[in-house]
N, CA, C and O atoms as CSV, one atom per row, in Angstrom:
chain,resi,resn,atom,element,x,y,z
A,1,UNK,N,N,64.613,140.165,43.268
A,1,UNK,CA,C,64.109,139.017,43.988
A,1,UNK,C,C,64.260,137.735,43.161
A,1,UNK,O,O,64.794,136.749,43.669
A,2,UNK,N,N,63.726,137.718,41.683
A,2,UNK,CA,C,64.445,136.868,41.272
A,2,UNK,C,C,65.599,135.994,40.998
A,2,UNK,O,O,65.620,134.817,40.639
A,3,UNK,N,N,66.698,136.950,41.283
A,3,UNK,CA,C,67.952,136.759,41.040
A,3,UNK,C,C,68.552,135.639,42.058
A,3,UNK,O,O,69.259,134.701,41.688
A,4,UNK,N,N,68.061,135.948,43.718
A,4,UNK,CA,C,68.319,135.403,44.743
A,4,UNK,C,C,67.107,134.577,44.407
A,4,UNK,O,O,67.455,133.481,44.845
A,5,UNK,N,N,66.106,134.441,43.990
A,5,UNK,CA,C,65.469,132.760,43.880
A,5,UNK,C,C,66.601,131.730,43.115
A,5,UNK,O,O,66.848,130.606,43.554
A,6,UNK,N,N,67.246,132.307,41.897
A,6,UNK,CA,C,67.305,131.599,41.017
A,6,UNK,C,C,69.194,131.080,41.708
A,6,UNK,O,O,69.780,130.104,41.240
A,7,UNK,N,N,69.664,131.764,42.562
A,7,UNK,CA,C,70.578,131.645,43.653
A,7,UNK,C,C,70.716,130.622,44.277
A,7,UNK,O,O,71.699,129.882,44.311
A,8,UNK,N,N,69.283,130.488,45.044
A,8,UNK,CA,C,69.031,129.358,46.278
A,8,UNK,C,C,68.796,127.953,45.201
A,8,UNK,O,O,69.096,126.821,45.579
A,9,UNK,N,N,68.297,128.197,44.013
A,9,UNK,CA,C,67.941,127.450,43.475
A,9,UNK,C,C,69.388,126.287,42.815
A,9,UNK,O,O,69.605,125.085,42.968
A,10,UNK,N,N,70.063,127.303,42.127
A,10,UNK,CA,C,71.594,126.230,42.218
A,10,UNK,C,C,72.007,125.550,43.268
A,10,UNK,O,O,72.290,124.352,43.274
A,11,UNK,N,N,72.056,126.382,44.275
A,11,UNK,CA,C,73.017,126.051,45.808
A,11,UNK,C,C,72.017,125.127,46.553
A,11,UNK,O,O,72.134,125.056,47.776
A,12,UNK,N,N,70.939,124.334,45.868
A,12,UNK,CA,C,70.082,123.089,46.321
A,12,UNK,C,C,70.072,122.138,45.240
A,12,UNK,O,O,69.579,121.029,45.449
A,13,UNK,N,N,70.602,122.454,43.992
A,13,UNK,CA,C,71.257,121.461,43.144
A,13,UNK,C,C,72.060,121.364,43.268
A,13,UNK,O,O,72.221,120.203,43.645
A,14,UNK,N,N,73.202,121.998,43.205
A,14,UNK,CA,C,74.621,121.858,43.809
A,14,UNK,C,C,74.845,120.794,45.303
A,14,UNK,O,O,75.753,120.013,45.588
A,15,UNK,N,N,73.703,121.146,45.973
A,15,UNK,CA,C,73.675,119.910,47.785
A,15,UNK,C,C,73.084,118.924,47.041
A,15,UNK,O,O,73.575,117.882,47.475
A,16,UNK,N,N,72.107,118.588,45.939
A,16,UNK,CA,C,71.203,117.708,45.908
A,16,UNK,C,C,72.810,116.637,45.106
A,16,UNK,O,O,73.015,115.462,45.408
A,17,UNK,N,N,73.390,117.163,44.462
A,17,UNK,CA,C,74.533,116.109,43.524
A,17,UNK,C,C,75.468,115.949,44.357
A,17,UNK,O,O,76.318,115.104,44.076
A,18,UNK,N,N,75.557,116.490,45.261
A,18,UNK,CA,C,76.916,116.530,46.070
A,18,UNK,C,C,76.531,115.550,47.538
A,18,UNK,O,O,77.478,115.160,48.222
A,19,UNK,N,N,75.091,115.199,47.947
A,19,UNK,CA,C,74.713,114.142,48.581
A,19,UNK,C,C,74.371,113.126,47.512
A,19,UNK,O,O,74.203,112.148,48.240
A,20,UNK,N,N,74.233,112.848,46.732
A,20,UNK,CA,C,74.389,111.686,45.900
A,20,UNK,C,C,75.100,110.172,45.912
A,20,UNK,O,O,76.315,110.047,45.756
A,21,UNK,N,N,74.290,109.147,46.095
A,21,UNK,CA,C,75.085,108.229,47.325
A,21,UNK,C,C,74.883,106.915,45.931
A,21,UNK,O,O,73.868,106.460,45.403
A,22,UNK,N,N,76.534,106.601,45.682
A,22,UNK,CA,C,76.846,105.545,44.636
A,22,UNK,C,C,77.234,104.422,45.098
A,22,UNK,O,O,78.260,104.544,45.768
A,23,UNK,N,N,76.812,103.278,45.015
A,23,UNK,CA,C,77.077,101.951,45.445
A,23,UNK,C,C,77.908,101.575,44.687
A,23,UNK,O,O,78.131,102.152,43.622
A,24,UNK,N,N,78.812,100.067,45.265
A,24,UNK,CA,C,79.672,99.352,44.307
A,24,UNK,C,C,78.829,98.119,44.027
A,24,UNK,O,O,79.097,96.919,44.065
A,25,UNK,N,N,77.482,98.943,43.670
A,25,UNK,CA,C,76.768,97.257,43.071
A,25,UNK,C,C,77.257,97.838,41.687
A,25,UNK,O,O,77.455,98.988,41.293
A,26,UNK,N,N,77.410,96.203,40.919
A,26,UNK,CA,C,77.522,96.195,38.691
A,26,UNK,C,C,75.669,95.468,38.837
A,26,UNK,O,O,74.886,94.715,39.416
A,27,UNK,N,N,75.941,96.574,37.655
A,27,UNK,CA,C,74.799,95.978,36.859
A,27,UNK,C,C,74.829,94.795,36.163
A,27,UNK,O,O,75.861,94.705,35.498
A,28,UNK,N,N,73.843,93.533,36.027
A,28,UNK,CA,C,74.205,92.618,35.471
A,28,UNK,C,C,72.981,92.273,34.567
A,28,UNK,O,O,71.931,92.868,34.809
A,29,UNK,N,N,73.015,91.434,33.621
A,29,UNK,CA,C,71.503,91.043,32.942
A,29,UNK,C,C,71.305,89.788,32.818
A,29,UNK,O,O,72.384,89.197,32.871
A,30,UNK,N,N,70.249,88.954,32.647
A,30,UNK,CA,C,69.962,87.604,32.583
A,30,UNK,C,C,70.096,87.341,31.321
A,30,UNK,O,O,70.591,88.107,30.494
A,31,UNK,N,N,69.595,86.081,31.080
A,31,UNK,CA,C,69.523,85.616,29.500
A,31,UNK,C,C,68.508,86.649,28.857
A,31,UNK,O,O,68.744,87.347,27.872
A,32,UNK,N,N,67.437,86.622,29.529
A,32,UNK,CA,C,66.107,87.659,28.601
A,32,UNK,C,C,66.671,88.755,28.767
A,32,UNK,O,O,65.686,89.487,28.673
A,33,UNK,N,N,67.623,89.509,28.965
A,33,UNK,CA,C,67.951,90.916,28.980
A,33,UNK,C,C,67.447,91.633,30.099
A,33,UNK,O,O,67.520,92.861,30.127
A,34,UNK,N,N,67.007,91.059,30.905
A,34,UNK,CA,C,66.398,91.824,32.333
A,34,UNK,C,C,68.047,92.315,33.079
A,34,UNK,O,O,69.133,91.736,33.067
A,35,UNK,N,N,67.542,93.808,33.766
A,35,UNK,CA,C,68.707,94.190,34.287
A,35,UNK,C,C,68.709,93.712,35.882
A,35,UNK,O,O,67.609,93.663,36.431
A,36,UNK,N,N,69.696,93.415,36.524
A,36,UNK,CA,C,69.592,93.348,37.824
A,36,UNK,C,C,70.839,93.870,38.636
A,36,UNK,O,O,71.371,94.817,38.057
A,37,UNK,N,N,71.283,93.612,39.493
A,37,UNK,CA,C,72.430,93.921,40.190
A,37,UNK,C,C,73.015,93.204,40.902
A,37,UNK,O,O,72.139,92.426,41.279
A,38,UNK,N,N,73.826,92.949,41.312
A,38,UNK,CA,C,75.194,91.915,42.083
A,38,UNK,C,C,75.619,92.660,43.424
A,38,UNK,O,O,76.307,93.680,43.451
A,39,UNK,N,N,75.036,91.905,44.680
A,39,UNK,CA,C,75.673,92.598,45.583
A,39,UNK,C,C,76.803,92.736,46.243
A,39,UNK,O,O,76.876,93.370,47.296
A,40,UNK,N,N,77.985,92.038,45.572
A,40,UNK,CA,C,79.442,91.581,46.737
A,40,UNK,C,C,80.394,92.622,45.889
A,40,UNK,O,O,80.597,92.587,44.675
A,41,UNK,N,N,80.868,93.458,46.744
A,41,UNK,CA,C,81.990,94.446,47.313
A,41,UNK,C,C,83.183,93.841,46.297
A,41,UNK,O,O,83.741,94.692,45.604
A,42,UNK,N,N,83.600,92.530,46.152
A,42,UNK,CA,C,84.811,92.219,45.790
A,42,UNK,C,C,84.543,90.660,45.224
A,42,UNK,O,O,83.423,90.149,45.214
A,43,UNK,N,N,85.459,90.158,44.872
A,43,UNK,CA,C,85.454,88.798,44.050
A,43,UNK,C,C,85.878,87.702,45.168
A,43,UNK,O,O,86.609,88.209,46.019
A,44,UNK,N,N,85.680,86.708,45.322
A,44,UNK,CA,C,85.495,85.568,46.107
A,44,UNK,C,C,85.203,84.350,45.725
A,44,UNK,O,O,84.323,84.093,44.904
A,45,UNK,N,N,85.936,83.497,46.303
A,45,UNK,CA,C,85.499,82.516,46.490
A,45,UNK,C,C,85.332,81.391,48.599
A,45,UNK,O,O,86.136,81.388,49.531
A,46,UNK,N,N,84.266,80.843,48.491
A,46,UNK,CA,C,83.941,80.368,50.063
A,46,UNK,C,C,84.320,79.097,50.081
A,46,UNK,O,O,84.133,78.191,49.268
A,47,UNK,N,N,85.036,79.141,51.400
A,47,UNK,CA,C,85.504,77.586,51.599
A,47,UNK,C,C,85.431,77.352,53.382
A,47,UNK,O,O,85.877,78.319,53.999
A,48,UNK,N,N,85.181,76.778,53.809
A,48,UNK,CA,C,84.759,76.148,55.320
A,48,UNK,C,C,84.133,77.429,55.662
A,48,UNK,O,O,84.787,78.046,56.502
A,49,UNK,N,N,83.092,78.002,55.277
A,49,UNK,CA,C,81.971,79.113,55.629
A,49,UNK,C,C,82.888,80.025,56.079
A,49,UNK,O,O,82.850,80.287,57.281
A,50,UNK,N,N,84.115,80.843,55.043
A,50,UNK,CA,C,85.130,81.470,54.849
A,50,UNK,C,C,84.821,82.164,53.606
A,50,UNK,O,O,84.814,81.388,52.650
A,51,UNK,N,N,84.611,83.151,53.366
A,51,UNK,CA,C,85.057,84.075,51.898
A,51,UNK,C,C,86.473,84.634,51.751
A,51,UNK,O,O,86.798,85.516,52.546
A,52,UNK,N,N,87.361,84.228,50.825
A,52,UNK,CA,C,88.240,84.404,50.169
A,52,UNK,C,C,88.693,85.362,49.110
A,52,UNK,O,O,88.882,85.091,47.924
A,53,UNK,N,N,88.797,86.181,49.529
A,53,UNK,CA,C,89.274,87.448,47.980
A,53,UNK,C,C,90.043,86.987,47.348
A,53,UNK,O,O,91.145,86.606,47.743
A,54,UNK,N,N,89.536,86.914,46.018
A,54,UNK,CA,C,90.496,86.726,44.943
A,54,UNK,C,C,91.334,87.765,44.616
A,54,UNK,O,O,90.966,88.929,44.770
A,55,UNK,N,N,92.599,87.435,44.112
A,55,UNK,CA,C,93.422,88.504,44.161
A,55,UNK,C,C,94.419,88.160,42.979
A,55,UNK,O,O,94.692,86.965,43.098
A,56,UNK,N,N,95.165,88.775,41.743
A,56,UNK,CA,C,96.077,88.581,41.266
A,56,UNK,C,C,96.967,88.144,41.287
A,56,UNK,O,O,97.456,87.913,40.181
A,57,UNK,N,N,97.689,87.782,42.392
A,57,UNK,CA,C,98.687,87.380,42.990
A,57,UNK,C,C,99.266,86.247,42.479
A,57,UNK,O,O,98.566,85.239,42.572
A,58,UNK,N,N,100.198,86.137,42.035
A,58,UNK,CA,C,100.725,84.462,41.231
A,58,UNK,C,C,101.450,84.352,42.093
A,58,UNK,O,O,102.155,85.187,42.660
A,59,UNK,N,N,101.211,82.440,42.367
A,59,UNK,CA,C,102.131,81.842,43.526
A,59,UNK,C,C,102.459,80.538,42.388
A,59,UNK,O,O,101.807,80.036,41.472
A,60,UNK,N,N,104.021,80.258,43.058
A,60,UNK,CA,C,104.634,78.984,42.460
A,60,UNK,C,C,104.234,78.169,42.714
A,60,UNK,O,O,103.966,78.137,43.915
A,61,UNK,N,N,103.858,76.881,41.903
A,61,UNK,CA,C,103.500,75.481,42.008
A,61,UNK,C,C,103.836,74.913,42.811
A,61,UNK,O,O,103.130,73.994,43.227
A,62,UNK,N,N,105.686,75.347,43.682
A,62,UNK,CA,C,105.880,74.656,44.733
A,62,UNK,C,C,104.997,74.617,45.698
A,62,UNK,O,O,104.556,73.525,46.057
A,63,UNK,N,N,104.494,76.027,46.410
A,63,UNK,CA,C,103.628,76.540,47.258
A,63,UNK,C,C,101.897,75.778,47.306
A,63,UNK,O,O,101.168,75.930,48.286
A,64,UNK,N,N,101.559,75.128,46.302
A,64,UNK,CA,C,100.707,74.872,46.423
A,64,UNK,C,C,100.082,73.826,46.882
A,64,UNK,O,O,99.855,73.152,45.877
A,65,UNK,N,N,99.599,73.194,47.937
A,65,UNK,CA,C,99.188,72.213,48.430
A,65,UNK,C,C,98.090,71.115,48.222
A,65,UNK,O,O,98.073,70.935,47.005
A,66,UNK,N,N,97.141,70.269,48.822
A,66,UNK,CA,C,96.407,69.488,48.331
A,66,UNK,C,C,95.182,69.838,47.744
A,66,UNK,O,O,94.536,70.546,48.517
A,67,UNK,N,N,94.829,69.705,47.094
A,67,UNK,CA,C,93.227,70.063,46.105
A,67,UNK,C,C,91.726,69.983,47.141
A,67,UNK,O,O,90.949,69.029,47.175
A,68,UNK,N,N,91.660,70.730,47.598
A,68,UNK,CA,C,90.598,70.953,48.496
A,68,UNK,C,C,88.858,70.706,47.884
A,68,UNK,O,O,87.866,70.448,48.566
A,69,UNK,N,N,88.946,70.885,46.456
A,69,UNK,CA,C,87.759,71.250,45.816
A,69,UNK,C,C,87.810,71.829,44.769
A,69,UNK,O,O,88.994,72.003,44.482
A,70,UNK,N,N,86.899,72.383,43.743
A,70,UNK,CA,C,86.545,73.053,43.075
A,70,UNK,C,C,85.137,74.153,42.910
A,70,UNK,O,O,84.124,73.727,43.466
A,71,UNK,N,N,85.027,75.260,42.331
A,71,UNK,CA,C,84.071,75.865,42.657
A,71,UNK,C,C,82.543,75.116,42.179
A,71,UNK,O,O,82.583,74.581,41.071
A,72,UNK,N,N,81.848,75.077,42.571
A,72,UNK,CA,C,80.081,74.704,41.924
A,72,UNK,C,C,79.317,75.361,41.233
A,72,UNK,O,O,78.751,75.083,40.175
A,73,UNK,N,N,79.302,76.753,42.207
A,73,UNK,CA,C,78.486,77.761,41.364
A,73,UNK,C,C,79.137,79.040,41.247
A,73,UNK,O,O,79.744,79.556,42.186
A,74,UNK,N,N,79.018,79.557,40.106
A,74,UNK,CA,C,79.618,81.361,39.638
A,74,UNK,C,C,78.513,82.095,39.997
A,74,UNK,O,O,77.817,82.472,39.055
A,75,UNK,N,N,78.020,82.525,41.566
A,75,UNK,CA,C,77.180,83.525,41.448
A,75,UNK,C,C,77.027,84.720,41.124
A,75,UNK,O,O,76.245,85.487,41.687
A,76,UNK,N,N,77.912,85.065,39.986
A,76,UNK,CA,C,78.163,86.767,39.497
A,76,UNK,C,C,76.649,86.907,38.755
A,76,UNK,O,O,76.005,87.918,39.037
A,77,UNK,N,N,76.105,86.004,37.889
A,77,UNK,CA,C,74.962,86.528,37.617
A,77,UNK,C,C,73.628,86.145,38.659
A,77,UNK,O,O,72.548,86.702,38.463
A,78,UNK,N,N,73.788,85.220,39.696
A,78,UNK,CA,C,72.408,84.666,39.901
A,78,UNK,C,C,72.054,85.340,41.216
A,78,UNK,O,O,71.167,84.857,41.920
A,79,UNK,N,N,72.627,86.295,41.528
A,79,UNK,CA,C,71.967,86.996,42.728
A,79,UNK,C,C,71.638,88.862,42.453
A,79,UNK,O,O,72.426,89.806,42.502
A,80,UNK,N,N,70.208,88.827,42.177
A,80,UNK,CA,C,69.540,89.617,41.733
A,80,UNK,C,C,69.040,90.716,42.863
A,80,UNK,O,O,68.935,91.938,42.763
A,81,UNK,N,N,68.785,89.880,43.919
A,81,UNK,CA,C,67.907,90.296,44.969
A,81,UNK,C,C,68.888,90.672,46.449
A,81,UNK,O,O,68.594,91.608,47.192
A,82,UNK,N,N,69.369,90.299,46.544
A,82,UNK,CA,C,71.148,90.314,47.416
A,82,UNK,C,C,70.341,89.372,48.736
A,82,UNK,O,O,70.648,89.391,49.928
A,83,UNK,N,N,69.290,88.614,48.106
A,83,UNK,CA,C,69.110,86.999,49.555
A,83,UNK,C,C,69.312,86.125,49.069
A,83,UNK,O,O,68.513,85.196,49.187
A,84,UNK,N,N,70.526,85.975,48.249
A,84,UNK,CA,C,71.071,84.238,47.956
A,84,UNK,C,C,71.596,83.684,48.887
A,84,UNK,O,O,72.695,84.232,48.811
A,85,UNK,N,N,71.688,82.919,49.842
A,85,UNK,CA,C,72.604,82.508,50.429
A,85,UNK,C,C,73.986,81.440,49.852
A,85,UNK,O,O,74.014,80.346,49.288
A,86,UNK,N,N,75.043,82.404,50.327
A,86,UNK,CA,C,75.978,81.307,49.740
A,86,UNK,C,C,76.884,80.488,50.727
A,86,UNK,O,O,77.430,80.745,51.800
A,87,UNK,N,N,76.808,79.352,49.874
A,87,UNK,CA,C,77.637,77.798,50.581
A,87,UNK,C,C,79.234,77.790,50.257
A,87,UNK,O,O,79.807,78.727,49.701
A,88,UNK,N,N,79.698,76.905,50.576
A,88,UNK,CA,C,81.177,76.696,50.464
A,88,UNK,C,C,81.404,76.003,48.597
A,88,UNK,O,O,80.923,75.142,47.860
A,89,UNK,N,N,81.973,76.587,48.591
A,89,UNK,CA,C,82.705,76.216,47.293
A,89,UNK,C,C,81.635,77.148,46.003
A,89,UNK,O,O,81.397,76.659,44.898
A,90,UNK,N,N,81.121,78.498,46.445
A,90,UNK,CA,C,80.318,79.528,45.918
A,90,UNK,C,C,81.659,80.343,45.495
A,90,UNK,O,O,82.756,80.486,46.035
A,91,UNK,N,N,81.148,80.755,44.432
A,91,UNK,CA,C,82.113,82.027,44.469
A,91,UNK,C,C,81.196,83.173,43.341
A,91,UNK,O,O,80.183,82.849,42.720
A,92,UNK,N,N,81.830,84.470,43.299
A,92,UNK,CA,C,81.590,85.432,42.876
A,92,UNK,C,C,83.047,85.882,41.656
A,92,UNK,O,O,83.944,86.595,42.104
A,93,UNK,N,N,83.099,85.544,40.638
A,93,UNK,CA,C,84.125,85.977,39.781
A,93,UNK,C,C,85.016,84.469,39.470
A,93,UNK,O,O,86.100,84.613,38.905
A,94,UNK,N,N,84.690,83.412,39.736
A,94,UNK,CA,C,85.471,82.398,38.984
A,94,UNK,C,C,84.262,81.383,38.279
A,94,UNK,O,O,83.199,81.168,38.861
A,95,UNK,N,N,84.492,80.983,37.362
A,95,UNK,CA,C,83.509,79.578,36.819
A,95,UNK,C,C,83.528,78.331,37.903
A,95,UNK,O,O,84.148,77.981,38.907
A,96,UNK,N,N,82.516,77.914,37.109
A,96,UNK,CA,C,82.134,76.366,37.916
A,96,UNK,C,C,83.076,75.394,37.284
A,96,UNK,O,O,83.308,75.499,36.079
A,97,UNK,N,N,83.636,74.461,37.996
A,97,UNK,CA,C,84.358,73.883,37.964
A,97,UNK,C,C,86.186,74.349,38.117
A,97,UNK,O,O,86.938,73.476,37.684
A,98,UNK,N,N,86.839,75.553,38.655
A,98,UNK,CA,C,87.889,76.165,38.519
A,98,UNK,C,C,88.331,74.976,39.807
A,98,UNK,O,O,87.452,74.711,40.627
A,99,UNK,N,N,89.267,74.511,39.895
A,99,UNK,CA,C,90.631,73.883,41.038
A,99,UNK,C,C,91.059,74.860,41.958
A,99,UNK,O,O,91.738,75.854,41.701
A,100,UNK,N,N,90.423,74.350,43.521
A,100,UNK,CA,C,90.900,75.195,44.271
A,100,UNK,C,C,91.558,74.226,45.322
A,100,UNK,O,O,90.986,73.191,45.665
A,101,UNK,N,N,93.160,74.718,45.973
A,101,UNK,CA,C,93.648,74.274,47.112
A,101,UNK,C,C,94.191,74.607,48.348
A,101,UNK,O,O,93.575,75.661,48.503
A,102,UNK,N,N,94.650,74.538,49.013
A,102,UNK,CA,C,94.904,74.687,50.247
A,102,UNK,C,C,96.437,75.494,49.942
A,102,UNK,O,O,96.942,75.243,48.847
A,103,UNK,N,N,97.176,76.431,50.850
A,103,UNK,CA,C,98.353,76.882,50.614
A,103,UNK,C,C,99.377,76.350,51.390
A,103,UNK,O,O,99.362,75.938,52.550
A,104,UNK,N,N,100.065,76.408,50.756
A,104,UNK,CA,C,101.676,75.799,52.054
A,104,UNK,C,C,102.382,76.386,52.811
A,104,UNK,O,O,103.126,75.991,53.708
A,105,UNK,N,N,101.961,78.072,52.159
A,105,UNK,CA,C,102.395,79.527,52.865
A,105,UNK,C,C,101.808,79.941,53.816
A,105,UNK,O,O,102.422,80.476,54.739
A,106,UNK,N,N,100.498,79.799,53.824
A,106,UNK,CA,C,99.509,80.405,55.176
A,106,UNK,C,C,98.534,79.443,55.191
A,106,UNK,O,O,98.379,78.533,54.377
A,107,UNK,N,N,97.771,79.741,56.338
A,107,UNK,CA,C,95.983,79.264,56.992
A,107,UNK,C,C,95.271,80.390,55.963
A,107,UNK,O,O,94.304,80.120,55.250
A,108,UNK,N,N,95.751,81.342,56.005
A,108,UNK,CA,C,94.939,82.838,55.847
A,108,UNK,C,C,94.534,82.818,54.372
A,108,UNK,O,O,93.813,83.755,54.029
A,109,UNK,N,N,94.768,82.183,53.708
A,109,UNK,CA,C,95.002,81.810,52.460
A,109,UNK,C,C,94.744,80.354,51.397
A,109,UNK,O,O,94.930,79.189,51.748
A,110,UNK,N,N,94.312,80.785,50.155
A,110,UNK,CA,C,93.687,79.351,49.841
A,110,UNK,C,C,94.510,79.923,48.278
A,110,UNK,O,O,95.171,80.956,48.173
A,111,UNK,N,N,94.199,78.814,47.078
A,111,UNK,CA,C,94.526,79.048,46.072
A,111,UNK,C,C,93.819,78.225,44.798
A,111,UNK,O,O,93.364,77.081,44.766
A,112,UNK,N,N,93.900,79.202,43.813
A,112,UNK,CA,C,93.088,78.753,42.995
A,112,UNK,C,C,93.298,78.770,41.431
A,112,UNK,O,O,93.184,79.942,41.072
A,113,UNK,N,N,93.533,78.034,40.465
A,113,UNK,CA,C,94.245,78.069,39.189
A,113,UNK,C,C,93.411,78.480,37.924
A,113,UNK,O,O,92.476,77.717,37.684
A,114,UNK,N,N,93.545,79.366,37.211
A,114,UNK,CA,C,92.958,80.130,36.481
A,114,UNK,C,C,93.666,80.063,34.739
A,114,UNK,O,O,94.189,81.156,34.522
A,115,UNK,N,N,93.772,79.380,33.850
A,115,UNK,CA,C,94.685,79.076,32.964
A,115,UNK,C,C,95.730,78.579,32.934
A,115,UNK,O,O,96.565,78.792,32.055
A,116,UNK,N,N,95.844,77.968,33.714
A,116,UNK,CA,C,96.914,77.022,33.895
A,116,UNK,C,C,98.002,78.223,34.803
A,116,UNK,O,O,99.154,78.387,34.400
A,117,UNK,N,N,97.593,78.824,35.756
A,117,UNK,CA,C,98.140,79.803,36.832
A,117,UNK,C,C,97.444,79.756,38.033
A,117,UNK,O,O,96.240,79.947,38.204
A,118,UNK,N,N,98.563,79.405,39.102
A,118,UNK,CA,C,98.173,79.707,40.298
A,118,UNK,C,C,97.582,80.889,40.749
A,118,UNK,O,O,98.274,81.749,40.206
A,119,UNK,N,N,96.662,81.507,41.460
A,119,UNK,CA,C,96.947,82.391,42.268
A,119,UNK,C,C,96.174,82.394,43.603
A,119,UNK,O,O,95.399,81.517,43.986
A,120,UNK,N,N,96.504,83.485,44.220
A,120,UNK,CA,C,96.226,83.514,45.644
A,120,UNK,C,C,94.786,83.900,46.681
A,120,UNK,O,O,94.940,85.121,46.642
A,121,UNK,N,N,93.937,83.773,47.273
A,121,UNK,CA,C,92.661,84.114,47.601
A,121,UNK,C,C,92.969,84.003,49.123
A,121,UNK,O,O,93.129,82.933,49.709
A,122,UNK,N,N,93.036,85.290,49.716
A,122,UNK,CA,C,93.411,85.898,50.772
A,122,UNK,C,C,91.947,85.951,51.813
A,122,UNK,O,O,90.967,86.562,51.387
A,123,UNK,N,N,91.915,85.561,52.599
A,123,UNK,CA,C,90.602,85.322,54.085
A,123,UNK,C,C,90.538,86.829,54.168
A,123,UNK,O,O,91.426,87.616,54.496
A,124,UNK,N,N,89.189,87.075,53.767
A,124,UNK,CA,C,88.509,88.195,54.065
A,124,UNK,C,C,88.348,88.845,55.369
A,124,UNK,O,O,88.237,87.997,56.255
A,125,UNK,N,N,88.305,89.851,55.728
A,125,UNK,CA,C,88.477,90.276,57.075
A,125,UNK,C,C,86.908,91.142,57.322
A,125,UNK,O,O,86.660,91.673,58.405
């Protein structure tokens, strides 16, 4: 009888790890070392109440069009609670102050320069 306790007993640890439900929140910390978490899926930046995925993508200088703005705020650390609301020219993964513009290639698409490199930030779907 033991044997089959100690049976049922794996095969409900075995379900208990195997329902185990992992988010794509990062952990992040403040200045005092408090831990918190970051709620956005992917990197972004918002422009006409639009989120923009940032993306690797290098585009030529030709391609790039008029200077729309720059970012204001880097909310990678300041949303703890996931009720920040964010405004246009917010982003998640670039600094404050980065050059962002309009593309010559698409609507669907914005761009944004990162070391003296273009690249591309694709309209979120």
């Amino acid at each position: 009888m033991k044997r089959k306790n100690f049976i049922y007993l794996i095969l409900f640890l075995l379900i208990l790890v195997g329902c185990n439900h992992q988010t794509s929140e990062e952990t992040t910390f403040d200045e005092e070392g408090n831990a918190g978490t970051t709620s956005w899926a992917f990197k972004f930046v918002k422009y006409n109440d639009i989120s923009y995925e940032l993306t690797n993508i290098e585009v030529n200088e030709s391609n790039v069009g008029e200077k729309i703005g720059e970012v204001k705020r880097d909310l990678t650390d300041l949303d703890t609670t996931g009720k920040l609301n964010e405004v246009d020219f917010d982003a998640a993964g670039l600094p404050e102050g980065t050059p962002l513009y309009k593309s010559k290639e698409s609507k669907d698409t914005i761009i944004y320069k990162e070391n003296n490199t273009y690249f591309i930030a694709k309209k979120h779907s």
